[in-house]
Tab-separated table of C-alpha atoms in Angstrom:
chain	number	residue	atom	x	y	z
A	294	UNK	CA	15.087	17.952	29.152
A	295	UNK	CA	13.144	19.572	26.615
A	296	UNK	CA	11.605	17.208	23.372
A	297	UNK	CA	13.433	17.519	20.583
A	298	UNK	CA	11.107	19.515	17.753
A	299	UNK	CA	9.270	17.561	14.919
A	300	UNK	CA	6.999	17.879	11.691
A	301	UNK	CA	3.877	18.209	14.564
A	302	UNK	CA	5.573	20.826	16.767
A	303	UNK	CA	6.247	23.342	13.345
A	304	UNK	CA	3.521	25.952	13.655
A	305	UNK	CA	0.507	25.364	11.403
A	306	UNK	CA	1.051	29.658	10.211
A	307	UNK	CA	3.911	27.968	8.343
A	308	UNK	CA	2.443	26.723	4.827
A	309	UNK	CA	5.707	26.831	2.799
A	310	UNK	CA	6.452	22.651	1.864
A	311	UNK	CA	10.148	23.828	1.775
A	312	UNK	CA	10.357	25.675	4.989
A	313	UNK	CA	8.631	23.137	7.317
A	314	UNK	CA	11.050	20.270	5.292
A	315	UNK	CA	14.245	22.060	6.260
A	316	UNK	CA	12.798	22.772	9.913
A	317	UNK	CA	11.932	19.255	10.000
A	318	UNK	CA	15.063	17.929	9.085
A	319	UNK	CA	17.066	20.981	11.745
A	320	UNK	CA	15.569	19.045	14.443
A	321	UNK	CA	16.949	15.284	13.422
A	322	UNK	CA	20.720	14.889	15.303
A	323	UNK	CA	23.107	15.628	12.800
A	324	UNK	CA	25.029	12.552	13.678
A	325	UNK	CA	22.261	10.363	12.440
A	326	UNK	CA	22.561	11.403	9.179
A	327	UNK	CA	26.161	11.126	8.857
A	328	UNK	CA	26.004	7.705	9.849
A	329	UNK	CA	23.582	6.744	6.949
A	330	UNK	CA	25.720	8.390	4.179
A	331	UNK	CA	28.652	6.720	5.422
A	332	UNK	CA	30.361	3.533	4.218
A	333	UNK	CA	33.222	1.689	6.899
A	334	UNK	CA	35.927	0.468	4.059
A	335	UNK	CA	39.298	-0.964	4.287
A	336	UNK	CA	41.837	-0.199	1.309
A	337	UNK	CA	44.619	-2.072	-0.192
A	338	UNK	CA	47.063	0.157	-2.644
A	339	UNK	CA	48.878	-1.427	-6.068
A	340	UNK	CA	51.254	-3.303	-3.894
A	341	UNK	CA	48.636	-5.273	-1.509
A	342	UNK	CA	49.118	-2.778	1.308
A	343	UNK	CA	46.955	-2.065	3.671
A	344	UNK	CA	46.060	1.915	3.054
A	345	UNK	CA	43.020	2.226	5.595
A	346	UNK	CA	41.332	-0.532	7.869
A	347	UNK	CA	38.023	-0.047	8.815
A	348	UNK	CA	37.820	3.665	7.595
A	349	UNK	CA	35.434	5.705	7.112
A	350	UNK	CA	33.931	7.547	4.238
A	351	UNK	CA	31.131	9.708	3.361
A	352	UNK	CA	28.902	8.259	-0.185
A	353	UNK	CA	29.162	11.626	-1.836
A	354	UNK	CA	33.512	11.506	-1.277
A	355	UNK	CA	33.469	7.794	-2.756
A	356	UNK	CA	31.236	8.670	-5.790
A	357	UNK	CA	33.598	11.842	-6.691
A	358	UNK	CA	36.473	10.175	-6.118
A	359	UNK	CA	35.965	6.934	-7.926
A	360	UNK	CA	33.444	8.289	-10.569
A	361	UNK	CA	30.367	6.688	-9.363
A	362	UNK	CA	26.820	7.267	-9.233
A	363	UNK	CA	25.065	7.098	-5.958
A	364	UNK	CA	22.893	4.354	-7.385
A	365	UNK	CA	25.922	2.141	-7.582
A	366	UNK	CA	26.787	2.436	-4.062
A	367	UNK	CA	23.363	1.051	-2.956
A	368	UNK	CA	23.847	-1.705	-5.043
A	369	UNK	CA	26.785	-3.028	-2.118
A	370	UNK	CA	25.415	-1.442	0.847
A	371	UNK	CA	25.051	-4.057	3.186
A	372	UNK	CA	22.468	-1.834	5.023
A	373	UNK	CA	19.775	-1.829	2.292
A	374	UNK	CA	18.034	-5.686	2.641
A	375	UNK	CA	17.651	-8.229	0.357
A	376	UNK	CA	20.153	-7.330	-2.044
A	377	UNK	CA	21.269	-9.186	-5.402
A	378	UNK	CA	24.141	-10.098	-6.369
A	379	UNK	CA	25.648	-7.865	-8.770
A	380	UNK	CA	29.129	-7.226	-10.719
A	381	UNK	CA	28.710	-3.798	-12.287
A	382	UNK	CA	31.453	-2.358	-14.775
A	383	UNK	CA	31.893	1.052	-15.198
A	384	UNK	CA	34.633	2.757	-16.856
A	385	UNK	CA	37.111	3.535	-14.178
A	386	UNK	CA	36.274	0.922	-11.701
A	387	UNK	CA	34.676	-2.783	-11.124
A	388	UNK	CA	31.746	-2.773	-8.577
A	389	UNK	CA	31.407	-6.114	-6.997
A	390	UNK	CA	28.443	-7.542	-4.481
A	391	UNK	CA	29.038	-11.060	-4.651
A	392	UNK	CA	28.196	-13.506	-1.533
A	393	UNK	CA	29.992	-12.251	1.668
A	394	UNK	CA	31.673	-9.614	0.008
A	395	UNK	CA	31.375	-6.525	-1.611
A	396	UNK	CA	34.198	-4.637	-2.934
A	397	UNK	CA	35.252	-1.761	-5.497
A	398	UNK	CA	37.969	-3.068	-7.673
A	399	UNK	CA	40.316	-0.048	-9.812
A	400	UNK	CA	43.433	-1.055	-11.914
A	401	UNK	CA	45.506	-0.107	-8.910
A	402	UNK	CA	43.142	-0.222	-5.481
A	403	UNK	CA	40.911	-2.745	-4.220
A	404	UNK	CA	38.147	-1.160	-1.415
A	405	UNK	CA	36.613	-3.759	0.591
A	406	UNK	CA	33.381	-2.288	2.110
A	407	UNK	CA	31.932	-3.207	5.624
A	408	UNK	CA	28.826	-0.965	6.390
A	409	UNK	CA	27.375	-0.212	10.128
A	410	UNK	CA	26.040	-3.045	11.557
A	411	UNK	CA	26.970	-5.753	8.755
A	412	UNK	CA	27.157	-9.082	9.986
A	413	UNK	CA	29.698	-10.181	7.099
A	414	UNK	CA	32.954	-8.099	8.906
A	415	UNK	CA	33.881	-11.728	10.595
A	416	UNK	CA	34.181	-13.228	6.748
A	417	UNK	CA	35.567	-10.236	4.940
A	418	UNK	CA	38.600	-10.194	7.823
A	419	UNK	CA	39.512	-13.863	7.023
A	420	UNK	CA	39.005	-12.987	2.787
A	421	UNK	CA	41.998	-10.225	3.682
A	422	UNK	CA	44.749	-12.436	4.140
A	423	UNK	CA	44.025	-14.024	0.835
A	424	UNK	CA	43.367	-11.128	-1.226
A	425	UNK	CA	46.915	-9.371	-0.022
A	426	UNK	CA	48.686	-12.186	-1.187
A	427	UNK	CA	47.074	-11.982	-4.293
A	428	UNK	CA	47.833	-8.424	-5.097
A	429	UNK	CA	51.226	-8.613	-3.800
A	430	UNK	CA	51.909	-10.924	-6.756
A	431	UNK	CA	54.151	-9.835	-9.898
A	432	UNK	CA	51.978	-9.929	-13.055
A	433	UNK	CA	54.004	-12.721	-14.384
A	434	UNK	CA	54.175	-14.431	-11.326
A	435	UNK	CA	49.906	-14.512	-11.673
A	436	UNK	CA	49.744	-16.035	-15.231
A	437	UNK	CA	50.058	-12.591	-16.491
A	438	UNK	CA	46.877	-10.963	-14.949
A	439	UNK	CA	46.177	-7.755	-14.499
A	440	UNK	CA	45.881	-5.808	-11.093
A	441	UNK	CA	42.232	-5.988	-11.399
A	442	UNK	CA	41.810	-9.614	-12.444
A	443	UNK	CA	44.026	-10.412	-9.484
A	444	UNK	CA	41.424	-9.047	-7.057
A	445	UNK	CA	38.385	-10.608	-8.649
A	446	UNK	CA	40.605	-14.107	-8.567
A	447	UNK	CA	40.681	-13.745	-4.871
A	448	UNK	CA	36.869	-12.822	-4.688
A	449	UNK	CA	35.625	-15.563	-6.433
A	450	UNK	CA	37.389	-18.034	-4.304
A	451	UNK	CA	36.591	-16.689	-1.298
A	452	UNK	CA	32.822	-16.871	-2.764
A	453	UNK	CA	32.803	-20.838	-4.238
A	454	UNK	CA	34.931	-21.623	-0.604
A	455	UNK	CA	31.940	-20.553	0.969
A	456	UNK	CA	29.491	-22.021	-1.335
A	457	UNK	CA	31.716	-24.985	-0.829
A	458	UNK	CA	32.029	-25.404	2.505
A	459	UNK	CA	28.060	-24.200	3.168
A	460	UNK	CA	27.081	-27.075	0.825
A	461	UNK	CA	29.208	-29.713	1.968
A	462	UNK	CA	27.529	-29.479	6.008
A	463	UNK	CA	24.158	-28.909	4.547
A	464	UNK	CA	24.202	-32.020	2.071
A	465	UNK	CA	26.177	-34.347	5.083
A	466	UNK	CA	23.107	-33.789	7.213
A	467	UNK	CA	20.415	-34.247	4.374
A	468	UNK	CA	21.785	-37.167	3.614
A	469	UNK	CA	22.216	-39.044	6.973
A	470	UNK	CA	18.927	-37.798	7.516
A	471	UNK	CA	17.845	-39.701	4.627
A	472	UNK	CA	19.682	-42.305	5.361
A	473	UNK	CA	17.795	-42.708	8.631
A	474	UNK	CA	14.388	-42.349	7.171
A	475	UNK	CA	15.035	-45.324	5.060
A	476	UNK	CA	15.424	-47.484	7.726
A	477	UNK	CA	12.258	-45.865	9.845
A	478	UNK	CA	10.083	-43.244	9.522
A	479	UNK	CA	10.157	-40.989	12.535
A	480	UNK	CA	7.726	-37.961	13.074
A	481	UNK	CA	10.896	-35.984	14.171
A	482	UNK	CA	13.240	-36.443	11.204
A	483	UNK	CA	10.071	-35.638	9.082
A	484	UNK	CA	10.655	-32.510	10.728
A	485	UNK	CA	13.972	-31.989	10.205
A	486	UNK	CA	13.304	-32.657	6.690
A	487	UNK	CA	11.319	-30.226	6.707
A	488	UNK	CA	13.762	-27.703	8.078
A	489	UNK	CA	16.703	-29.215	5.835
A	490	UNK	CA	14.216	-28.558	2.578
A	491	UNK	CA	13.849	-25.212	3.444
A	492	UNK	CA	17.639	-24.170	3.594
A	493	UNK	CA	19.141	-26.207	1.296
A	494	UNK	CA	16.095	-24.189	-1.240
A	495	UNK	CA	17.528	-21.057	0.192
A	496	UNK	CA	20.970	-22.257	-0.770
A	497	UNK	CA	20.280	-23.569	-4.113
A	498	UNK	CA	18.042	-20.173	-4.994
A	499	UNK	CA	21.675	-17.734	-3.424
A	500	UNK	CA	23.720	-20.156	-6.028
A	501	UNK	CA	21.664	-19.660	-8.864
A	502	UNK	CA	21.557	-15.573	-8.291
A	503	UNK	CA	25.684	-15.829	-8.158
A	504	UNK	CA	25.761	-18.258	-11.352
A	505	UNK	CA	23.045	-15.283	-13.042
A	506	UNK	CA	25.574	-12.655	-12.429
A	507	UNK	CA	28.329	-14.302	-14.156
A	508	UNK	CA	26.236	-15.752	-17.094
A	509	UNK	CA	25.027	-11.599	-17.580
A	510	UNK	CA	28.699	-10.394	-17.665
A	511	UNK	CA	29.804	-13.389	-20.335
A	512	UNK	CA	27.007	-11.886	-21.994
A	513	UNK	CA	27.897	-8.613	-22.436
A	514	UNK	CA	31.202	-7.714	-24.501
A	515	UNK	CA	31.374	-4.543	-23.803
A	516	UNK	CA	31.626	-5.237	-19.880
A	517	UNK	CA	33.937	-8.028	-20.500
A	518	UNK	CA	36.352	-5.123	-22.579
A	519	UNK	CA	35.845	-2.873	-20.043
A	520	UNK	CA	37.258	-4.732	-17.380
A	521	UNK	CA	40.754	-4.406	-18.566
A	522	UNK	CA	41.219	-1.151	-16.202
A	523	UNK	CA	44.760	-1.271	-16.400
A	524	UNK	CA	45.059	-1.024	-19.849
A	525	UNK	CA	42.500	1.122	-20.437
A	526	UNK	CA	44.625	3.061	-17.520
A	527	UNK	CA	47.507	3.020	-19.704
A	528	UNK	CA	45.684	4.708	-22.919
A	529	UNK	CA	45.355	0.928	-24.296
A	530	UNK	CA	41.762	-0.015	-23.936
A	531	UNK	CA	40.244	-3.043	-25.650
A	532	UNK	CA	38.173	-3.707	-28.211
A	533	UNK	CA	34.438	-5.407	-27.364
A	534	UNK	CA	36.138	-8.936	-29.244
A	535	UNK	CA	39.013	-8.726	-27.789
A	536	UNK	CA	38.312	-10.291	-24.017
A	537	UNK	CA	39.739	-13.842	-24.307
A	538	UNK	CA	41.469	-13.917	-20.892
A	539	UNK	CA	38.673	-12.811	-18.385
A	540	UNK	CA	36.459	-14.607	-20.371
A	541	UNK	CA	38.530	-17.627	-19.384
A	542	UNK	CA	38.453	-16.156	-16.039
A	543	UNK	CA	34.502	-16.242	-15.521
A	544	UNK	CA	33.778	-19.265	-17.144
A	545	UNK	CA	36.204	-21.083	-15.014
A	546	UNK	CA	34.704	-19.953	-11.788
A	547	UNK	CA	31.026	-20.552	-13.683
A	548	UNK	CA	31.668	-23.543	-14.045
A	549	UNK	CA	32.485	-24.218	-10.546
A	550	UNK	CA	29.069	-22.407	-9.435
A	551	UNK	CA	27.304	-24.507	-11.686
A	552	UNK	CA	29.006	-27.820	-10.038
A	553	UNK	CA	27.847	-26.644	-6.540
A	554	UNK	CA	24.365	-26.020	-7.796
A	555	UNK	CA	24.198	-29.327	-9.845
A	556	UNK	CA	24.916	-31.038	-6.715
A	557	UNK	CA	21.986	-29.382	-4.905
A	558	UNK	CA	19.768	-29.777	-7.387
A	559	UNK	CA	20.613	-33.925	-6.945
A	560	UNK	CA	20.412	-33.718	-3.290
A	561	UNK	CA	16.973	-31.992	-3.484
A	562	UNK	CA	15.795	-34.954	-6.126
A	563	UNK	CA	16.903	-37.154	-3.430
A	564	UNK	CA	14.960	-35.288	-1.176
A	565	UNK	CA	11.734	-34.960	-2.653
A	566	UNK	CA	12.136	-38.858	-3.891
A	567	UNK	CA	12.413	-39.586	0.032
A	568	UNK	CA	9.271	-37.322	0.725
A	569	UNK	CA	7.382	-39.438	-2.057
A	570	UNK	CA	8.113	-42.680	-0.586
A	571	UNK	CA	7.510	-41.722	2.883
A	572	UNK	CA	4.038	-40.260	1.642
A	573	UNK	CA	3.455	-43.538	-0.338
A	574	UNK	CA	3.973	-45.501	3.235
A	575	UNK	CA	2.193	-43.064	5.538
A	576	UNK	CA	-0.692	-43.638	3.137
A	577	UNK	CA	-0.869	-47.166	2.933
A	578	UNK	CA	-0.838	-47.085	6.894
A	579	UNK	CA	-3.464	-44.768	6.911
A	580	UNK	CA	-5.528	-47.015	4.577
A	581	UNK	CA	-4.132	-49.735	6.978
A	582	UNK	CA	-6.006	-48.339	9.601
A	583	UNK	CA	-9.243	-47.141	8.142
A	584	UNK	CA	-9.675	-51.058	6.532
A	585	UNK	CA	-9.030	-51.685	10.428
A	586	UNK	CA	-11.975	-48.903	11.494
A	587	UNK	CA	-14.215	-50.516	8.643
A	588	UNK	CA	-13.696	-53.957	10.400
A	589	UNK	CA	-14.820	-52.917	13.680
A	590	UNK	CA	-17.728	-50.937	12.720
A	591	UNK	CA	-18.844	-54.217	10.283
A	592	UNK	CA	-18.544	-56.193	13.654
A	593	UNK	CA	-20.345	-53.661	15.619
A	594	UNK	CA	-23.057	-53.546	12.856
A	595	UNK	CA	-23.284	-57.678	12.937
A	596	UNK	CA	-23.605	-57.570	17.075
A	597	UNK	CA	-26.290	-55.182	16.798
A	598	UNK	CA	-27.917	-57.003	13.998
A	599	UNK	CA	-28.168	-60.087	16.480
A	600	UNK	CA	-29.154	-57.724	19.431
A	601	UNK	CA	-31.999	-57.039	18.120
A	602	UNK	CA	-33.898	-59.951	18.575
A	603	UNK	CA	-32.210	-60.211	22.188
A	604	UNK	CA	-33.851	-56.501	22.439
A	605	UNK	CA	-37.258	-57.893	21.888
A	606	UNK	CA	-37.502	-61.040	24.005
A	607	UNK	CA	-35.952	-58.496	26.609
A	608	UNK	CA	-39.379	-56.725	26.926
A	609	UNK	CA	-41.677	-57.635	29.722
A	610	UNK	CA	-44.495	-59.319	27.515
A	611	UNK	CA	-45.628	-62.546	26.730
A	612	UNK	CA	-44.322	-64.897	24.543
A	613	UNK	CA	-45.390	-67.961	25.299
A	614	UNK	CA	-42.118	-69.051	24.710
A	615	UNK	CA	-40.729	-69.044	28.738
A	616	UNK	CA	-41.638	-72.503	29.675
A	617	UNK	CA	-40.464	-73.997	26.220
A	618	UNK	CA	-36.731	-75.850	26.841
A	619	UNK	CA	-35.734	-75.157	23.202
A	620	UNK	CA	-36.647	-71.674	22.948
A	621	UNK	CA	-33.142	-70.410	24.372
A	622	UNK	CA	-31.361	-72.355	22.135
A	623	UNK	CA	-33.387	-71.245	19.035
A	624	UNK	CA	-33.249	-67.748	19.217
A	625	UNK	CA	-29.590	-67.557	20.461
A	626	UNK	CA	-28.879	-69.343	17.147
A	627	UNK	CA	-30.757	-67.232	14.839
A	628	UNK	CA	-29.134	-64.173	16.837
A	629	UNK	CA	-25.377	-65.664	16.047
A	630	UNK	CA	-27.080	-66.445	12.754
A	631	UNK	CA	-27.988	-63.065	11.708
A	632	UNK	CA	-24.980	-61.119	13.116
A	633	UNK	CA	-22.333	-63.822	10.855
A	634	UNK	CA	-24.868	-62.868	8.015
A	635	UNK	CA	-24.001	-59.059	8.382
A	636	UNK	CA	-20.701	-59.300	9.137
A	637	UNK	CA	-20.304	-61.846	5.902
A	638	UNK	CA	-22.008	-59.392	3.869
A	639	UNK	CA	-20.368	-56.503	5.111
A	640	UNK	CA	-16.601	-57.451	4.378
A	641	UNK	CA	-17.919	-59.023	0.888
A	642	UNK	CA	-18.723	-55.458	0.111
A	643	UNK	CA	-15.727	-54.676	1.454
A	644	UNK	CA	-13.096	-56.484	-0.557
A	645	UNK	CA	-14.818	-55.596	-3.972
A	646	UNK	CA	-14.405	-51.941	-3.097
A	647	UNK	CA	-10.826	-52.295	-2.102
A	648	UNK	CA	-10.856	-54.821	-5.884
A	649	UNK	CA	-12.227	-51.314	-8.183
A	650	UNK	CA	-9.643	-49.163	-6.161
A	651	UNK	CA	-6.433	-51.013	-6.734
């Protein structure tokens, strides 16, 4: 099967940047790039009916038809990592990349996007049920909300459910884990700890970045005006201090962000007061067992002290001490002598240090 051509295989006679670009990009499979310009969405019309599951749409067709930049788009492509959180306004539509979900919200469709190889198709599926019912609601029967207000409603709870439910396993296992650690301190839990500290700081930072994006829409009046698609729809838009009712909105569902990362912010207090404690206690054992080191090595020091003189009646010379009965006796004593000196001295030393350093 012959290669397939690239930037190498272009003849070098060929110096025009243009030319060798479009050759270059003639010989990527045109099926490759239709994939990356493509979104997977699933629509729901004015009514909560399912339009389109799982379709699929070219970037350049959703931009035209919803009056969007291309920019916006990447800001809920699941495909581009380490994305923020976002809820961008613009005039005909409410862009939304919040948690599991990322959706385009008009005053009379909701798209719910899904790109190629997104992991969060499994949570969007269950969010569906709850977001039909939602739409499928009279105004009145909502509290008099809007189309639009309706589908952000649904969002946010499927978001703080999450949060929710996410916080409520990770915070059960923190604390029984410190719960245990109390009681004894065991190399493995320290590790688990460890583990726990690390996700529950990944938690608390994804809270915080959903709390930022509604505290920067409360912020702005215009956006909050804006929002009100269906009356702008009907040739009624509002004025930037007139926003009372999704104001309400966000600072209800704030409020309930902040709760969740109030709590984590207590549970990582507890967590680093556990970590303090159990620091405090490994050290005191480790001074436990140096004191223990010191001891030895002062009754080493004494023995050796006392050796010493052992050492020299050891040598084959002569003392004129062999044939005297009390000669044993005598030096054994001022060996024993000299060694309980040492050691006496030594731990004197010793307990004044361990005085100046408490």
């Amino acid at each position: 099967m012959p290669s397939k051509p690239t930037l190498q295989a272009i003849p070098n006679s060929i110096s025009d940047p243009a030319t060798r670009l479009q050759r270059s990009l003639t010989a990527v499979p045109h099926h490759n790039i239709k994939n990356e310009i493509k979104l997977r969405c699933t629509e729901f019309d004015h009514k909560g009916n399912v339009k389109t599951t799982a379709g699929e749409f070219l970037k350049s067709d959703l931009c035209q038809q919803h009056g969007l930049h291309a920019r916006d788009l990447r800001k809920i492509d699941s495909s581009f990592n380490n994305q923020m959180p976002v809820l961008l306004v613009r005039p005909e539509a409410i862009l939304v990349n919040v948690g599991h979900i990322r959706a385009l919200i008009k005053a009379d469709l909701v798209v719910l996007f899904d790109s190629f190889g997104s992991t969060d198709s499994y949570n969007q599926s269950i969010f569906i049920y709850d977001l039909e019912e939602k739409l499928r609601m009279s105004t009145s029967a909502s509290g008099g909300l809007p189309f639009e207000f309706r589908a952000l409603e649904a969002i946010f709870i499927s978001v703080i459910s999450s949060l929710q439910s996410e916080m409520d396993v990770l915070v059960h296992f923190v604390t029984k884990l410190l719960a245990h650690l109390e009681e004894s301190i065991d190399q493995n839990k320290l590790k688990e700890l460890l583990q726990y500290s690390k996700k529950l700081s990944q938690f608390e930072s994804k809270t915080l970045l959903i709390r930022d994006v509604f505290v920067e829409v409360l912020d702005q009046d215009d956006d909050l005006a804006n929002m009100y698609l269906t009356e702008k729809k009907q040739g009624h838009p509002r004025t930037e201090d007139s926003h009372e009712e999704i104001e309400i909105l966000l600072e209800s569902y704030l409020k309930q962000v902040e709760e969740i990362a109030n709590t984590v912010a207590i549970v990582k207090q507890q967590m680093q007061s556990t970590e303090e404690i159990v620091n405090v206690i490994l050290g005191a054992n480790r001074n436990q067992l140096l004191l223990f080191e010191l001891r030895i090595a002062m009754g080493t020091l004494g023995m050796s002290s006392g050796a010493i003189i052992a050492s020299l009646y050891g040598m084959n010379l002569h003392n004129y001490l062999e044939t005297n009965p009390h000669a044993f006796a005598i030096v054994g004593s001022t060996a024993l002598g000299i060694s309980m000196m040492v050691f006496a001295f030594c731990s004197r030393k010793l307990k004044m240090l361990a005085k100046g350093t408490t």
